mmCIF file of C-alpha atoms in Angstrom:
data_model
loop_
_atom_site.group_PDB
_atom_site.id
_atom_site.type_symbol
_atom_site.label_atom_id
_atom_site.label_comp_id
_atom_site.label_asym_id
_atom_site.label_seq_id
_atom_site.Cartn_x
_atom_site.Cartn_y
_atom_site.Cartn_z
ATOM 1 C CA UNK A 623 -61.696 -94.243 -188.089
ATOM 2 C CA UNK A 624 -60.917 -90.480 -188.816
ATOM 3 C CA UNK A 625 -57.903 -89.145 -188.598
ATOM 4 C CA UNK A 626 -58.839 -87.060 -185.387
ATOM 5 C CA UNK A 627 -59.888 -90.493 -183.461
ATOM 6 C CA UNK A 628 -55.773 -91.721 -184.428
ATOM 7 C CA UNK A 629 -55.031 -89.016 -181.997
ATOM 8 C CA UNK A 630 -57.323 -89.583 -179.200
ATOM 9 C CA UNK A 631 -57.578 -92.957 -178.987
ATOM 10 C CA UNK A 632 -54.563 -93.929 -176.195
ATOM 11 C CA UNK A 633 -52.672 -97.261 -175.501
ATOM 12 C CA UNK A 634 -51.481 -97.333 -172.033
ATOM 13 C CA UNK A 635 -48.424 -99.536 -172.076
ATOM 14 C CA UNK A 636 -47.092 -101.293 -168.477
ATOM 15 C CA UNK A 637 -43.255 -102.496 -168.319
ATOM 16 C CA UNK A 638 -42.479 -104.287 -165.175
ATOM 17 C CA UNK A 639 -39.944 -106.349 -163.801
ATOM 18 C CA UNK A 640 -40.703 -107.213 -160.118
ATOM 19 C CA UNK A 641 -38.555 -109.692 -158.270
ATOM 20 C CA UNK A 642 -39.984 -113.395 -157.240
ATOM 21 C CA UNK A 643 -37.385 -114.515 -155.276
ATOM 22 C CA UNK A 644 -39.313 -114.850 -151.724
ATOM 23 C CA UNK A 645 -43.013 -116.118 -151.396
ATOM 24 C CA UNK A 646 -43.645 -112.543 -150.149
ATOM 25 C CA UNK A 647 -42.051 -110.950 -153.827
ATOM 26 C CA UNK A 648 -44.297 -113.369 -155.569
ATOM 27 C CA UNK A 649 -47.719 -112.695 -153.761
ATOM 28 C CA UNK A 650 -46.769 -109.466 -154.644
ATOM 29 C CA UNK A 651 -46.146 -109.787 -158.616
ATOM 30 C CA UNK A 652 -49.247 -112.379 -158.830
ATOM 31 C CA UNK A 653 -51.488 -109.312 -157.033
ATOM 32 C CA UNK A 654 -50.165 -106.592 -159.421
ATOM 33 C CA UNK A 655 -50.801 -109.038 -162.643
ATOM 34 C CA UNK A 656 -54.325 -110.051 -161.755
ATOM 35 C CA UNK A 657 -54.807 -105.881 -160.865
ATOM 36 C CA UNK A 658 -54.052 -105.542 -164.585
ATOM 37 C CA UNK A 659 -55.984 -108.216 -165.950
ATOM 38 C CA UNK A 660 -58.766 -106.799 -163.872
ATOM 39 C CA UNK A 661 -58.571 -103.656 -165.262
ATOM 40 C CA UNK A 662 -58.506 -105.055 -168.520
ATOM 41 C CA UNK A 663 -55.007 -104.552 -169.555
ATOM 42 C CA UNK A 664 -53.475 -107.796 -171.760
ATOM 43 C CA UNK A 665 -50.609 -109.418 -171.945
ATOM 44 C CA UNK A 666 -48.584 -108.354 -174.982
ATOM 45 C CA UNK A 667 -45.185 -110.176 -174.287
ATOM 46 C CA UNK A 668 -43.710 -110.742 -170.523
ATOM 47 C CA UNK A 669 -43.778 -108.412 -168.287
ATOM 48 C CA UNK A 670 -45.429 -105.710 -170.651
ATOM 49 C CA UNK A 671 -49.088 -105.538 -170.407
ATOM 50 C CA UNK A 672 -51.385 -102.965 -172.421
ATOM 51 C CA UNK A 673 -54.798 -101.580 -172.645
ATOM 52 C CA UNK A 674 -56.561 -99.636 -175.142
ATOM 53 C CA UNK A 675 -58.341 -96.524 -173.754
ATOM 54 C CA UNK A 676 -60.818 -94.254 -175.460
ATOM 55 C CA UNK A 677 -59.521 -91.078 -174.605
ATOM 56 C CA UNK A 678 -56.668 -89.086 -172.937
ATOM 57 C CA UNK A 679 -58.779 -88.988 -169.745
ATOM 58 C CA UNK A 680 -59.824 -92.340 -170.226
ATOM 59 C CA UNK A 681 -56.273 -93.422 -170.061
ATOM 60 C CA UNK A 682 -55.206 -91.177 -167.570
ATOM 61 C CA UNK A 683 -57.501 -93.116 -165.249
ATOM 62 C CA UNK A 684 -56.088 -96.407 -165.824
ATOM 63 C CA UNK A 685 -52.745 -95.149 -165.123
ATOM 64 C CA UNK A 686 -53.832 -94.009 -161.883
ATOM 65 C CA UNK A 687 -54.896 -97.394 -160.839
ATOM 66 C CA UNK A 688 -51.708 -99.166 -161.765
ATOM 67 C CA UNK A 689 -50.062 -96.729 -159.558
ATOM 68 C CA UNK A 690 -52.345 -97.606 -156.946
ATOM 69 C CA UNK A 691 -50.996 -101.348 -157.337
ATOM 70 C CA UNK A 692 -47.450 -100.772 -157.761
ATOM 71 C CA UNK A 693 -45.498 -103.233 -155.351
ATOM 72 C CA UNK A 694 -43.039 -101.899 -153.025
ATOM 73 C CA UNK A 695 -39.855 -103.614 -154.731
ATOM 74 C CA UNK A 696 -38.813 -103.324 -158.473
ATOM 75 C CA UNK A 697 -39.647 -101.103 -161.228
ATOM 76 C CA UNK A 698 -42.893 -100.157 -162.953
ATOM 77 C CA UNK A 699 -42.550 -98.254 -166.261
ATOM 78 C CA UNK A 700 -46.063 -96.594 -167.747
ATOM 79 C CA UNK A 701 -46.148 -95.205 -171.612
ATOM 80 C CA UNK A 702 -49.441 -93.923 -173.023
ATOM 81 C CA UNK A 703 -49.150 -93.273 -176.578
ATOM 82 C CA UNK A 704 -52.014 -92.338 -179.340
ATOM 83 C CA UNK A 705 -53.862 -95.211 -181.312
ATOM 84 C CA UNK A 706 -51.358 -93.420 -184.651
ATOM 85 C CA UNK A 707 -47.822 -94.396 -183.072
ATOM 86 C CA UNK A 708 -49.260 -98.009 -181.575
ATOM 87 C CA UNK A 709 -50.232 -98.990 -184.990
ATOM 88 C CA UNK A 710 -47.092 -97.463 -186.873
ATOM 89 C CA UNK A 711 -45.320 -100.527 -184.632
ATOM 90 C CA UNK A 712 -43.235 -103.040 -185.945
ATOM 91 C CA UNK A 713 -44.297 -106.421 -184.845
ATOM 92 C CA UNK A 714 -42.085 -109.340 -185.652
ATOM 93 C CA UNK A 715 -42.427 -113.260 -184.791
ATOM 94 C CA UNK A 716 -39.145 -115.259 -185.398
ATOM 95 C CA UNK A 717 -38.441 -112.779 -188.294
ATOM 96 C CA UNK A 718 -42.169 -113.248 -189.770
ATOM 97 C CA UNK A 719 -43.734 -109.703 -190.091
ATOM 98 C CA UNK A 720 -47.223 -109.709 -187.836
ATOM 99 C CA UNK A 721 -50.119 -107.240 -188.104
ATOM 100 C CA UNK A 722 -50.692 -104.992 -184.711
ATOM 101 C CA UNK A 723 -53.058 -106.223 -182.398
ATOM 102 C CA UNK A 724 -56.737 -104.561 -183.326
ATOM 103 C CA UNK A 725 -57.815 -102.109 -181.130
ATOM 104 C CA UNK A 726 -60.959 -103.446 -178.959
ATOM 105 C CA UNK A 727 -64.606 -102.608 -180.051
ATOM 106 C CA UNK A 728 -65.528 -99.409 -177.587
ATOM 107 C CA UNK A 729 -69.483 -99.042 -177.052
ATOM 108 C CA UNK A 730 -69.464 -95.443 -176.704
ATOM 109 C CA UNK A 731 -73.035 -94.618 -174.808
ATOM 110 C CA UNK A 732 -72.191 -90.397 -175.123
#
């Protein structure tokens, strides 16, 4: 990967904490998961989904569909930072150092 790709290549990160407490709070948070998942964002821990993205406007796309899909109750957070800062991230398992999720292979047809 050049050092030029480190900078376009975007991770769109999704913090959420939506409340569950009525059946009608917990259609809701099922719907907005399975939008991610459906949009091909992962699960990274929790309530904090991601998705690698080719490009700026690549990203910016997928951001505009989780806003879409944004219940009515609780709070959404979005982050989109360059391919560089997601892999200078620290990952840790119970104190065990682990390597940063690999970005997925992109078929680019342009």
């Amino acid at each position: 990967m050049s050092r030029f790709e480190e900078y376009r290549i975007m991770w769109v990160l999704v913090f959420f904490d939506l409340p569950t407490e009525t059946k009608k709070e917990k259609r809701a948070y099922a719907d907005f998961r399975k939008n991610l998942l459906d949009d091909g964002f992962r699960m990274f821990q929790f309530s904090i989904y991601l998705r690698h993205c080719a490009s700026r406007e690549n990203a910016q796309v997928h951001i505009n569909r989780v806003k879409k899909c944004i219940p009515s109750n609780g709070h959404v957070g979005i982050l989109c930072i360059t391919d560089k800062q997601f892999g200078s991230m620290e990952l840790f398992i119970a104190k065990k150092p682990k390597q940063t999720p690999l970005p997925f292979k992109q078929l680019e047809l342009f």
